[in-house]
Amino acid sequence: MDITFKNVSYIYQQNTPFAHRAIDNISFHIPSGTFVAIIGHTGSGKSTLLQHLNGLVRPSEGEVKIGDFLLSHEHKPKNLMELRSRVGVVFQYPEHQLFEETVAKDIAFGPENFGVEQAEIEQRIKEIVPAVGLSEALLARSPFELSGGQMRRAAIAGVLAVKPEILVLDEPTAGLDPRGQKEIMDMFYDLHQQQKLTTVLVTHSMEDAVKYADHVIILNKGTKYMEGKPEEVFIQQEALNQVQLDMPEMIQFMQAFQARFGTEIPFMRQTVEDLAVQIQEALKGVDVHE
Amino acid sequence: MREALVEFRNVSFRYGEDQPWVLKQVSFTIYKNEWIAIIGHNGSGKSTIAKLMNGLLFPQEGTILINNVPVNEETIWDIRKEVGMVFQNPDNQFVGTTVQDDVAFGMENRGIPREEMVKRIDETLTAVGMESYRLTEPHRLSGGQKQRVAIASVLAISPELLILDEATAMLDPKGRMEIMQTVSNVRERLQLTLLTITHDLQEVVQAERVIVMNEGEKWKEASPREIFAEKKELQRIGLDVPFIATLAEELKQQGMPITNEPLNHEELLEDLWTLHSKM
């Protein structure tokens, strides 16, 4: 499903002295199948923006289109339930929302609420549990006996069990150790490709954005500050520094390399291995014997 | 000769008799005025170490000494004056209704005279760059600002050891930078031993020494440079390696003889320059 924002603003406590414009006149279009990263500091409007994606809030001004669902101040879709079954949201620290007696029941809760039949739910659990890196032996356990990383995976399985077409991830790796972070992000990336999902990743990590996303949107104080391909957006050092963001470390190094040796290595989202080869090649052409 | 501040001697800990050991025979020494980092995967025992240091937990086996005093039920109240901790979640650590009340809270509990409290509130809020927020309500602060106040509240007790237990994990990059700058400033102004428990590689690189924990055991204890030289092994136990160390490794694979284990951009560029001049 395509995601389109057209001049969207959202105002908290509208028509009161406390009115606060959390997002301000934001427009963008995300074609179906895109992996998009939304980046911005605390208070930039990221969380408000993503609450529009499954109709938790509707715009105060402008309109949001998710596939055929239209959300605006005047228009509330009749079939919000259906929208929510097609847009899965993994909120921050999703393990805080675990509540059932067993992991299996917790994963089944979402699809049951959307009226999926029991046999189908069991089938889905069988597929999803290995995909999120949990062992089937854990299904009968209480979710509260799991480790932090396992709880996170169980909560994510619950969202995936609804089989959404759009997956919204709000800092899904916060608080995990480096290996856990990489495993979870690789898992989302595999799912994104295999199931042809549209994925919206809200993150602070420029490194994750450059590694996984094919489109980035940078928010600042409720407005859209920059938008484009990672290889176009992330090389703009001054613009990023203006909003206290840094370029991904690889690009920082490549620019420092150019400053020192006078040879440019263009950023093409290459691997570290490829970069090492390019550095060696580049150095052959540099003459330091003046 | 360096003076020991914290000593762990063969410390083992588990949460219950039928539970697995969280720490197994762990020994190390932290010296006065050094900056030491503890890293390790989730569940490796890092945070348990911090909680043992100020008597939030007690080990089943082994001894912990702070300034040569064993940590036990009788000594914890004195030891907690020496060991201050800042935890991960900025929202769980506020007790005061304003910033200055919060900083005063710990001092009130220790019966510090009013004139001294006023002076220390000034000093510590200035040290963390929050002096203009004295009367602000905590919920109006950003995560980074809250953690800075939490650090000020701990510093007001003038501990010898400040422990930051993943204190930047829930902050955005800007908040993290604020905290690390604050910590560097504070260390310039005050005599302080610093222990950071973290996954953030930038924090690790800044420390003088690193203890790596793996499955409840001390895996290695060395300088950041020596630690990050063992990239394959670190990755095997679930840890990350700085980008520059990874790139240096790849360059070596290409046959470039980089020998200095660079940890930052300047060091690697310098190595490349030197190598290239000889080619």
PDB file of N, CA and C in Angstrom, chain A residues 40-42 46 93 148-149 174-181 204-205 243-246 249-253 256-258 260-261 272-277 279-280 282-290, chain B residues 40-43 46 88 143 166 169-175 177 199 202 234-240 242-244 246-247 250-251 254-256 263-266 268-270 272-273 276-279:
ATOM      1  N   GLY A  40      14.914  11.863  13.320  1.00  0.00           N
ATOM      2  CA  GLY A  40      14.739  13.170  13.947  1.00  0.00           C
ATOM      3  C   GLY A  40      14.951  13.032  15.434  1.00  0.00           C
ATOM      4  N   HIS A  41      15.219  14.157  16.082  1.00  0.00           N
ATOM      5  CA  HIS A  41      15.454  14.107  17.530  1.00  0.00           C
ATOM      6  C   HIS A  41      14.146  13.964  18.281  1.00  0.00           C
ATOM      7  N   THR A  42      14.277  13.709  19.577  1.00  0.00           N
ATOM      8  CA  THR A  42      13.128  13.713  20.467  1.00  0.00           C
ATOM      9  C   THR A  42      12.382  15.038  20.279  1.00  0.00           C
ATOM     10  N   LYS A  46       8.206  12.687  15.178  1.00  0.00           N
ATOM     11  CA  LYS A  46       8.212  11.326  14.631  1.00  0.00           C
ATOM     12  C   LYS A  46       7.046  10.491  15.154  1.00  0.00           C
ATOM     13  N   TYR A  93       9.810  -0.299  22.942  1.00  0.00           N
ATOM     14  CA  TYR A  93       9.739  -1.253  24.046  1.00  0.00           C
ATOM     15  C   TYR A  93       8.450  -2.073  23.997  1.00  0.00           C
ATOM     16  N   GLY A 148      15.156 -10.331  28.077  1.00  0.00           N
ATOM     17  CA  GLY A 148      14.718  -9.092  27.436  1.00  0.00           C
ATOM     18  C   GLY A 148      14.642  -9.215  25.924  1.00  0.00           C
ATOM     19  N   GLY A 149      15.680  -9.807  25.329  1.00  0.00           N
ATOM     20  CA  GLY A 149      15.714  -9.949  23.876  1.00  0.00           C
ATOM     21  C   GLY A 149      14.620 -10.876  23.375  1.00  0.00           C
ATOM     22  N   ALA A 174      16.033  -0.348  20.452  1.00  0.00           N
ATOM     23  CA  ALA A 174      16.468   0.404  21.640  1.00  0.00           C
ATOM     24  C   ALA A 174      16.684  -0.534  22.826  1.00  0.00           C
ATOM     25  N   GLY A 175      17.808  -0.393  23.493  1.00  0.00           N
ATOM     26  CA  GLY A 175      18.076  -1.161  24.712  1.00  0.00           C
ATOM     27  C   GLY A 175      18.639  -2.556  24.478  1.00  0.00           C
ATOM     28  N   LEU A 176      18.756  -2.992  23.218  1.00  0.00           N
ATOM     29  CA  LEU A 176      19.338  -4.319  22.971  1.00  0.00           C
ATOM     30  C   LEU A 176      20.855  -4.199  22.830  1.00  0.00           C
ATOM     31  N   ASP A 177      21.570  -5.301  23.035  1.00  0.00           N
ATOM     32  CA  ASP A 177      23.018  -5.249  22.834  1.00  0.00           C
ATOM     33  C   ASP A 177      23.319  -5.324  21.326  1.00  0.00           C
ATOM     34  N   PRO A 178      24.570  -5.030  20.932  1.00  0.00           N
ATOM     35  CA  PRO A 178      24.871  -4.909  19.495  1.00  0.00           C
ATOM     36  C   PRO A 178      24.458  -6.126  18.669  1.00  0.00           C
ATOM     37  N   ARG A 179      24.678  -7.325  19.207  1.00  0.00           N
ATOM     38  CA  ARG A 179      24.293  -8.501  18.413  1.00  0.00           C
ATOM     39  C   ARG A 179      22.780  -8.578  18.271  1.00  0.00           C
ATOM     40  N   GLY A 180      22.061  -8.316  19.377  1.00  0.00           N
ATOM     41  CA  GLY A 180      20.604  -8.318  19.345  1.00  0.00           C
ATOM     42  C   GLY A 180      20.080  -7.299  18.353  1.00  0.00           C
ATOM     43  N   GLN A 181      20.705  -6.113  18.313  1.00  0.00           N
ATOM     44  CA  GLN A 181      20.277  -5.062  17.397  1.00  0.00           C
ATOM     45  C   GLN A 181      20.408  -5.522  15.951  1.00  0.00           C
ATOM     46  N   HIS A 204      17.059   6.685  15.498  1.00  0.00           N
ATOM     47  CA  HIS A 204      18.084   7.703  15.721  1.00  0.00           C
ATOM     48  C   HIS A 204      19.356   7.316  14.986  1.00  0.00           C
ATOM     49  N   SER A 205      19.419   6.071  14.530  1.00  0.00           N
ATOM     50  CA  SER A 205      20.690   5.542  14.045  1.00  0.00           C
ATOM     51  C   SER A 205      20.865   5.827  12.558  1.00  0.00           C
ATOM     52  N   VAL A 243      20.854  20.510  12.216  1.00  0.00           N
ATOM     53  CA  VAL A 243      19.835  19.934  13.106  1.00  0.00           C
ATOM     54  C   VAL A 243      20.472  18.901  14.037  1.00  0.00           C
ATOM     55  N   GLN A 244      21.735  19.098  14.331  1.00  0.00           N
ATOM     56  CA  GLN A 244      22.497  18.264  15.262  1.00  0.00           C
ATOM     57  C   GLN A 244      22.460  16.780  14.931  1.00  0.00           C
ATOM     58  N   LEU A 245      22.503  16.470  13.638  1.00  0.00           N
ATOM     59  CA  LEU A 245      22.671  15.077  13.231  1.00  0.00           C
ATOM     60  C   LEU A 245      24.057  14.952  12.609  1.00  0.00           C
ATOM     61  N   ASP A 246      24.593  13.752  12.642  1.00  0.00           N
ATOM     62  CA  ASP A 246      25.895  13.519  12.039  1.00  0.00           C
ATOM     63  C   ASP A 246      25.742  12.643  10.815  1.00  0.00           C
ATOM     64  N   GLU A 249      29.202   7.218   9.920  1.00  0.00           N
ATOM     65  CA  GLU A 249      30.640   7.313  10.137  1.00  0.00           C
ATOM     66  C   GLU A 249      31.441   7.035   8.874  1.00  0.00           C
ATOM     67  N   MET A 250      30.942   6.114   8.030  1.00  0.00           N
ATOM     68  CA  MET A 250      31.692   5.796   6.820  1.00  0.00           C
ATOM     69  C   MET A 250      31.850   7.032   5.938  1.00  0.00           C
ATOM     70  N   ILE A 251      30.780   7.809   5.816  1.00  0.00           N
ATOM     71  CA  ILE A 251      30.845   9.013   4.967  1.00  0.00           C
ATOM     72  C   ILE A 251      31.777  10.044   5.598  1.00  0.00           C
ATOM     73  N   GLN A 252      31.722  10.169   6.921  1.00  0.00           N
ATOM     74  CA  GLN A 252      32.650  11.094   7.595  1.00  0.00           C
ATOM     75  C   GLN A 252      34.087  10.737   7.256  1.00  0.00           C
ATOM     76  N   PHE A 253      34.361   9.436   7.290  1.00  0.00           N
ATOM     77  CA  PHE A 253      35.740   9.018   7.004  1.00  0.00           C
ATOM     78  C   PHE A 253      36.109   9.298   5.553  1.00  0.00           C
ATOM     79  N   ALA A 256      36.946  12.861   5.147  1.00  0.00           N
ATOM     80  CA  ALA A 256      38.242  13.168   5.760  1.00  0.00           C
ATOM     81  C   ALA A 256      39.372  12.648   4.864  1.00  0.00           C
ATOM     82  N   PHE A 257      39.141  11.489   4.249  1.00  0.00           N
ATOM     83  CA  PHE A 257      40.122  10.899   3.341  1.00  0.00           C
ATOM     84  C   PHE A 257      40.370  11.824   2.148  1.00  0.00           C
ATOM     85  N   GLN A 258      39.279  12.341   1.623  1.00  0.00           N
ATOM     86  CA  GLN A 258      39.399  13.246   0.474  1.00  0.00           C
ATOM     87  C   GLN A 258      40.161  14.513   0.858  1.00  0.00           C
ATOM     88  N   ARG A 260      42.420  14.821   3.062  1.00  0.00           N
ATOM     89  CA  ARG A 260      43.827  14.532   3.326  1.00  0.00           C
ATOM     90  C   ARG A 260      44.593  14.186   2.050  1.00  0.00           C
ATOM     91  N   PHE A 261      43.967  13.381   1.175  1.00  0.00           N
ATOM     92  CA  PHE A 261      44.696  12.853   0.016  1.00  0.00           C
ATOM     93  C   PHE A 261      44.279  13.501  -1.300  1.00  0.00           C
ATOM     94  N   VAL A 272      32.216  -2.178   3.937  1.00  0.00           N
ATOM     95  CA  VAL A 272      33.527  -1.788   4.448  1.00  0.00           C
ATOM     96  C   VAL A 272      34.621  -2.479   3.643  1.00  0.00           C
ATOM     97  N   GLU A 273      34.338  -3.722   3.248  1.00  0.00           N
ATOM     98  CA  GLU A 273      35.295  -4.483   2.455  1.00  0.00           C
ATOM     99  C   GLU A 273      35.578  -3.775   1.113  1.00  0.00           C
ATOM    100  N   ASP A 274      34.506  -3.356   0.446  1.00  0.00           N
ATOM    101  CA  ASP A 274      34.675  -2.650  -0.827  1.00  0.00           C
ATOM    102  C   ASP A 274      35.420  -1.336  -0.630  1.00  0.00           C
ATOM    103  N   LEU A 275      35.112  -0.656   0.473  1.00  0.00           N
ATOM    104  CA  LEU A 275      35.767   0.619   0.741  1.00  0.00           C
ATOM    105  C   LEU A 275      37.276   0.416   0.893  1.00  0.00           C
ATOM    106  N   ALA A 276      37.657  -0.677   1.560  1.00  0.00           N
ATOM    107  CA  ALA A 276      39.085  -0.946   1.756  1.00  0.00           C
ATOM    108  C   ALA A 276      39.778  -1.106   0.400  1.00  0.00           C
ATOM    109  N   VAL A 277      39.127  -1.809  -0.527  1.00  0.00           N
ATOM    110  CA  VAL A 277      39.698  -1.990  -1.864  1.00  0.00           C
ATOM    111  C   VAL A 277      39.825  -0.644  -2.568  1.00  0.00           C
ATOM    112  N   ILE A 279      40.076   2.304  -1.228  1.00  0.00           N
ATOM    113  CA  ILE A 279      41.119   3.139  -0.611  1.00  0.00           C
ATOM    114  C   ILE A 279      42.481   2.747  -1.179  1.00  0.00           C
ATOM    115  N   GLN A 280      42.701   1.451  -1.282  1.00  0.00           N
ATOM    116  CA  GLN A 280      43.987   0.990  -1.794  1.00  0.00           C
ATOM    117  C   GLN A 280      44.207   1.458  -3.244  1.00  0.00           C
ATOM    118  N   ALA A 282      42.736   4.040  -4.668  1.00  0.00           N
ATOM    119  CA  ALA A 282      42.850   5.501  -4.700  1.00  0.00           C
ATOM    120  C   ALA A 282      44.269   5.939  -4.340  1.00  0.00           C
ATOM    121  N   LEU A 283      44.865   5.232  -3.383  1.00  0.00           N
ATOM    122  CA  LEU A 283      46.196   5.642  -2.913  1.00  0.00           C
ATOM    123  C   LEU A 283      47.258   5.453  -3.987  1.00  0.00           C
ATOM    124  N   LYS A 284      47.030   4.502  -4.890  1.00  0.00           N
ATOM    125  CA  LYS A 284      48.020   4.267  -5.957  1.00  0.00           C
ATOM    126  C   LYS A 284      48.183   5.506  -6.823  1.00  0.00           C
ATOM    127  N   GLY A 285      47.074   6.272  -6.953  1.00  0.00           N
ATOM    128  CA  GLY A 285      47.114   7.449  -7.820  1.00  0.00           C
ATOM    129  C   GLY A 285      47.596   8.708  -7.113  1.00  0.00           C
ATOM    130  N   VAL A 286      47.870   8.611  -5.830  1.00  0.00           N
ATOM    131  CA  VAL A 286      48.246   9.815  -5.079  1.00  0.00           C
ATOM    132  C   VAL A 286      49.759   9.906  -4.971  1.00  0.00           C
ATOM    133  N   ASP A 287      50.276  11.086  -5.281  1.00  0.00           N
ATOM    134  CA  ASP A 287      51.718  11.264  -5.154  1.00  0.00           C
ATOM    135  C   ASP A 287      52.021  12.139  -3.944  1.00  0.00           C
ATOM    136  N   VAL A 288      52.707  11.585  -2.960  1.00  0.00           N
ATOM    137  CA  VAL A 288      53.035  12.390  -1.780  1.00  0.00           C
ATOM    138  C   VAL A 288      54.514  12.768  -1.763  1.00  0.00           C
ATOM    139  N   HIS A 289      55.274  12.307  -2.792  1.00  0.00           N
ATOM    140  CA  HIS A 289      56.694  12.665  -2.825  1.00  0.00           C
ATOM    141  C   HIS A 289      56.848  13.956  -3.589  1.00  0.00           C
ATOM    142  N   GLU A 290      56.745  15.066  -2.882  1.00  0.00           N
ATOM    143  CA  GLU A 290      56.819  16.343  -3.600  1.00  0.00           C
ATOM    144  C   GLU A 290      58.259  16.696  -3.910  1.00  0.00           C
TER     145      GLU A 290
ATOM    146  N   GLY B  40      29.800  -5.791  27.555  1.00  0.00           N
ATOM    147  CA  GLY B  40      29.422  -7.206  27.511  1.00  0.00           C
ATOM    148  C   GLY B  40      28.014  -7.309  26.958  1.00  0.00           C
ATOM    149  N   HIS B  41      27.640  -8.481  26.447  1.00  0.00           N
ATOM    150  CA  HIS B  41      26.298  -8.660  25.894  1.00  0.00           C
ATOM    151  C   HIS B  41      25.262  -8.551  27.012  1.00  0.00           C
ATOM    152  N   ASN B  42      23.974  -8.396  26.636  1.00  0.00           N
ATOM    153  CA  ASN B  42      22.918  -8.371  27.651  1.00  0.00           C
ATOM    154  C   ASN B  42      22.961  -9.682  28.426  1.00  0.00           C
ATOM    155  N   GLY B  43      22.903  -9.585  29.757  1.00  0.00           N
ATOM    156  CA  GLY B  43      22.943 -10.797  30.556  1.00  0.00           C
ATOM    157  C   GLY B  43      24.336 -11.276  30.877  1.00  0.00           C
ATOM    158  N   LYS B  46      27.139  -7.344  33.672  1.00  0.00           N
ATOM    159  CA  LYS B  46      27.642  -5.977  33.865  1.00  0.00           C
ATOM    160  C   LYS B  46      26.897  -5.212  34.955  1.00  0.00           C
ATOM    161  N   GLN B  88      19.615   3.785  33.778  1.00  0.00           N
ATOM    162  CA  GLN B  88      19.264   3.938  32.373  1.00  0.00           C
ATOM    163  C   GLN B  88      18.093   4.892  32.142  1.00  0.00           C
ATOM    164  N   GLY B 143      15.335  14.220  27.874  1.00  0.00           N
ATOM    165  CA  GLY B 143      15.973  13.054  28.482  1.00  0.00           C
ATOM    166  C   GLY B 143      17.410  13.336  28.888  1.00  0.00           C
ATOM    167  N   GLU B 166      24.507   2.249  31.823  1.00  0.00           N
ATOM    168  CA  GLU B 166      23.787   2.484  30.562  1.00  0.00           C
ATOM    169  C   GLU B 166      22.985   3.778  30.632  1.00  0.00           C
ATOM    170  N   ALA B 169      21.676   5.040  27.280  1.00  0.00           N
ATOM    171  CA  ALA B 169      21.050   4.079  26.359  1.00  0.00           C
ATOM    172  C   ALA B 169      19.695   4.557  25.839  1.00  0.00           C
ATOM    173  N   MET B 170      18.939   5.297  26.654  1.00  0.00           N
ATOM    174  CA  MET B 170      17.603   5.700  26.213  1.00  0.00           C
ATOM    175  C   MET B 170      17.598   7.106  25.611  1.00  0.00           C
ATOM    176  N   LEU B 171      18.759   7.695  25.435  1.00  0.00           N
ATOM    177  CA  LEU B 171      18.821   9.063  24.924  1.00  0.00           C
ATOM    178  C   LEU B 171      19.062   9.078  23.418  1.00  0.00           C
ATOM    179  N   ASP B 172      18.666  10.187  22.777  1.00  0.00           N
ATOM    180  CA  ASP B 172      19.000  10.318  21.361  1.00  0.00           C
ATOM    181  C   ASP B 172      20.459  10.787  21.241  1.00  0.00           C
ATOM    182  N   PRO B 173      21.006  10.800  20.009  1.00  0.00           N
ATOM    183  CA  PRO B 173      22.440  11.079  19.859  1.00  0.00           C
ATOM    184  C   PRO B 173      22.843  12.413  20.497  1.00  0.00           C
ATOM    185  N   LYS B 174      21.956  13.396  20.407  1.00  0.00           N
ATOM    186  CA  LYS B 174      22.248  14.699  21.006  1.00  0.00           C
ATOM    187  C   LYS B 174      22.354  14.558  22.524  1.00  0.00           C
ATOM    188  N   GLY B 175      21.417  13.833  23.128  1.00  0.00           N
ATOM    189  CA  GLY B 175      21.433  13.611  24.575  1.00  0.00           C
ATOM    190  C   GLY B 175      22.686  12.883  25.002  1.00  0.00           C
ATOM    191  N   MET B 177      25.586  12.922  23.527  1.00  0.00           N
ATOM    192  CA  MET B 177      26.725  13.820  23.433  1.00  0.00           C
ATOM    193  C   MET B 177      26.761  14.740  24.654  1.00  0.00           C
ATOM    194  N   HIS B 199      27.004   0.046  25.898  1.00  0.00           N
ATOM    195  CA  HIS B 199      27.208  -0.594  24.591  1.00  0.00           C
ATOM    196  C   HIS B 199      27.778   0.409  23.605  1.00  0.00           C
ATOM    197  N   GLN B 202      31.673   4.794  21.360  1.00  0.00           N
ATOM    198  CA  GLN B 202      32.371   6.049  21.598  1.00  0.00           C
ATOM    199  C   GLN B 202      32.723   6.212  23.064  1.00  0.00           C
ATOM    200  N   LEU B 234      35.611 -10.461  19.692  1.00  0.00           N
ATOM    201  CA  LEU B 234      34.572  -9.587  20.240  1.00  0.00           C
ATOM    202  C   LEU B 234      33.237  -9.872  19.568  1.00  0.00           C
ATOM    203  N   GLN B 235      33.283 -10.031  18.243  1.00  0.00           N
ATOM    204  CA  GLN B 235      32.044 -10.300  17.526  1.00  0.00           C
ATOM    205  C   GLN B 235      31.470 -11.649  17.928  1.00  0.00           C
ATOM    206  N   ARG B 236      32.352 -12.598  18.197  1.00  0.00           N
ATOM    207  CA  ARG B 236      31.896 -13.927  18.600  1.00  0.00           C
ATOM    208  C   ARG B 236      31.103 -13.851  19.907  1.00  0.00           C
ATOM    209  N   ILE B 237      31.522 -12.969  20.834  1.00  0.00           N
ATOM    210  CA  ILE B 237      30.774 -12.878  22.087  1.00  0.00           C
ATOM    211  C   ILE B 237      29.699 -11.791  22.030  1.00  0.00           C
ATOM    212  N   GLY B 238      29.314 -11.385  20.822  1.00  0.00           N
ATOM    213  CA  GLY B 238      28.132 -10.535  20.664  1.00  0.00           C
ATOM    214  C   GLY B 238      28.388  -9.052  20.772  1.00  0.00           C
ATOM    215  N   LEU B 239      29.640  -8.625  20.671  1.00  0.00           N
ATOM    216  CA  LEU B 239      29.938  -7.203  20.810  1.00  0.00           C
ATOM    217  C   LEU B 239      30.303  -6.597  19.471  1.00  0.00           C
ATOM    218  N   ASP B 240      30.312  -5.284  19.467  1.00  0.00           N
ATOM    219  CA  ASP B 240      30.539  -4.522  18.257  1.00  0.00           C
ATOM    220  C   ASP B 240      31.966  -3.993  18.257  1.00  0.00           C
ATOM    221  N   PRO B 242      34.411  -0.679  16.656  1.00  0.00           N
ATOM    222  CA  PRO B 242      34.265   0.614  15.999  1.00  0.00           C
ATOM    223  C   PRO B 242      34.525   0.499  14.496  1.00  0.00           C
ATOM    224  N   PHE B 243      33.867   1.378  13.730  1.00  0.00           N
ATOM    225  CA  PHE B 243      34.001   1.371  12.277  1.00  0.00           C
ATOM    226  C   PHE B 243      35.467   1.418  11.852  1.00  0.00           C
ATOM    227  N   ILE B 244      36.257   2.282  12.491  1.00  0.00           N
ATOM    228  CA  ILE B 244      37.647   2.459  12.081  1.00  0.00           C
ATOM    229  C   ILE B 244      38.447   1.166  12.286  1.00  0.00           C
ATOM    230  N   THR B 246      37.229  -1.837  12.174  1.00  0.00           N
ATOM    231  CA  THR B 246      36.773  -2.768  11.137  1.00  0.00           C
ATOM    232  C   THR B 246      37.428  -2.445   9.796  1.00  0.00           C
ATOM    233  N   LEU B 247      37.472  -1.156   9.469  1.00  0.00           N
ATOM    234  CA  LEU B 247      38.079  -0.751   8.202  1.00  0.00           C
ATOM    235  C   LEU B 247      39.577  -1.077   8.201  1.00  0.00           C
ATOM    236  N   GLU B 250      40.009  -4.665   7.410  1.00  0.00           N
ATOM    237  CA  GLU B 250      39.808  -4.945   5.989  1.00  0.00           C
ATOM    238  C   GLU B 250      41.022  -4.512   5.161  1.00  0.00           C
ATOM    239  N   LEU B 251      41.600  -3.356   5.531  1.00  0.00           N
ATOM    240  CA  LEU B 251      42.776  -2.882   4.804  1.00  0.00           C
ATOM    241  C   LEU B 251      43.940  -3.857   4.978  1.00  0.00           C
ATOM    242  N   GLN B 254      43.630  -6.634   2.739  1.00  0.00           N
ATOM    243  CA  GLN B 254      44.053  -6.276   1.382  1.00  0.00           C
ATOM    244  C   GLN B 254      45.574  -6.246   1.259  1.00  0.00           C
ATOM    245  N   GLY B 255      46.255  -6.526   2.350  1.00  0.00           N
ATOM    246  CA  GLY B 255      47.705  -6.559   2.309  1.00  0.00           C
ATOM    247  C   GLY B 255      48.366  -5.244   2.711  1.00  0.00           C
ATOM    248  N   MET B 256      47.601  -4.294   3.270  1.00  0.00           N
ATOM    249  CA  MET B 256      48.229  -3.055   3.721  1.00  0.00           C
ATOM    250  C   MET B 256      48.682  -3.247   5.178  1.00  0.00           C
ATOM    251  N   LEU B 263      42.095   3.860  16.315  1.00  0.00           N
ATOM    252  CA  LEU B 263      40.766   3.902  16.912  1.00  0.00           C
ATOM    253  C   LEU B 263      39.949   5.089  16.446  1.00  0.00           C
ATOM    254  N   ASN B 264      40.593   6.073  15.785  1.00  0.00           N
ATOM    255  CA  ASN B 264      39.806   7.190  15.267  1.00  0.00           C
ATOM    256  C   ASN B 264      40.289   7.566  13.867  1.00  0.00           C
ATOM    257  N   HIS B 265      39.532   8.446  13.233  1.00  0.00           N
ATOM    258  CA  HIS B 265      39.800   8.795  11.840  1.00  0.00           C
ATOM    259  C   HIS B 265      41.224   9.309  11.647  1.00  0.00           C
ATOM    260  N   GLU B 266      41.646  10.236  12.525  1.00  0.00           N
ATOM    261  CA  GLU B 266      42.962  10.859  12.365  1.00  0.00           C
ATOM    262  C   GLU B 266      44.061   9.792  12.416  1.00  0.00           C
ATOM    263  N   LEU B 268      43.909   6.596  11.665  1.00  0.00           N
ATOM    264  CA  LEU B 268      43.956   5.751  10.474  1.00  0.00           C
ATOM    265  C   LEU B 268      44.493   6.530   9.271  1.00  0.00           C
ATOM    266  N   LEU B 269      44.059   7.788   9.126  1.00  0.00           N
ATOM    267  CA  LEU B 269      44.549   8.601   8.012  1.00  0.00           C
ATOM    268  C   LEU B 269      46.056   8.784   8.122  1.00  0.00           C
ATOM    269  N   GLU B 270      46.538   8.972   9.349  1.00  0.00           N
ATOM    270  CA  GLU B 270      47.969   9.136   9.592  1.00  0.00           C
ATOM    271  C   GLU B 270      48.718   7.865   9.171  1.00  0.00           C
ATOM    272  N   LEU B 272      47.737   5.627   7.005  1.00  0.00           N
ATOM    273  CA  LEU B 272      47.685   5.498   5.548  1.00  0.00           C
ATOM    274  C   LEU B 272      48.715   6.412   4.900  1.00  0.00           C
ATOM    275  N   TRP B 273      48.839   7.617   5.454  1.00  0.00           N
ATOM    276  CA  TRP B 273      49.776   8.604   4.920  1.00  0.00           C
ATOM    277  C   TRP B 273      51.208   8.090   5.030  1.00  0.00           C
ATOM    278  N   HIS B 276      51.819   5.183   2.743  1.00  0.00           N
ATOM    279  CA  HIS B 276      51.845   5.591   1.355  1.00  0.00           C
ATOM    280  C   HIS B 276      53.164   6.273   0.999  1.00  0.00           C
ATOM    281  N   SER B 277      53.688   7.057   1.941  1.00  0.00           N
ATOM    282  CA  SER B 277      54.954   7.764   1.696  1.00  0.00           C
ATOM    283  C   SER B 277      56.090   6.780   1.455  1.00  0.00           C
ATOM    284  N   LYS B 278      55.964   5.589   2.046  1.00  0.00           N
ATOM    285  CA  LYS B 278      57.042   4.594   1.918  1.00  0.00           C
ATOM    286  C   LYS B 278      56.916   3.771   0.649  1.00  0.00           C
ATOM    287  N   MET B 279      55.715   3.839   0.036  1.00  0.00           N
ATOM    288  CA  MET B 279      55.459   2.954  -1.105  1.00  0.00           C
ATOM    289  C   MET B 279      56.314   3.321  -2.323  1.00  0.00           C
TER     290      MET B 279
END
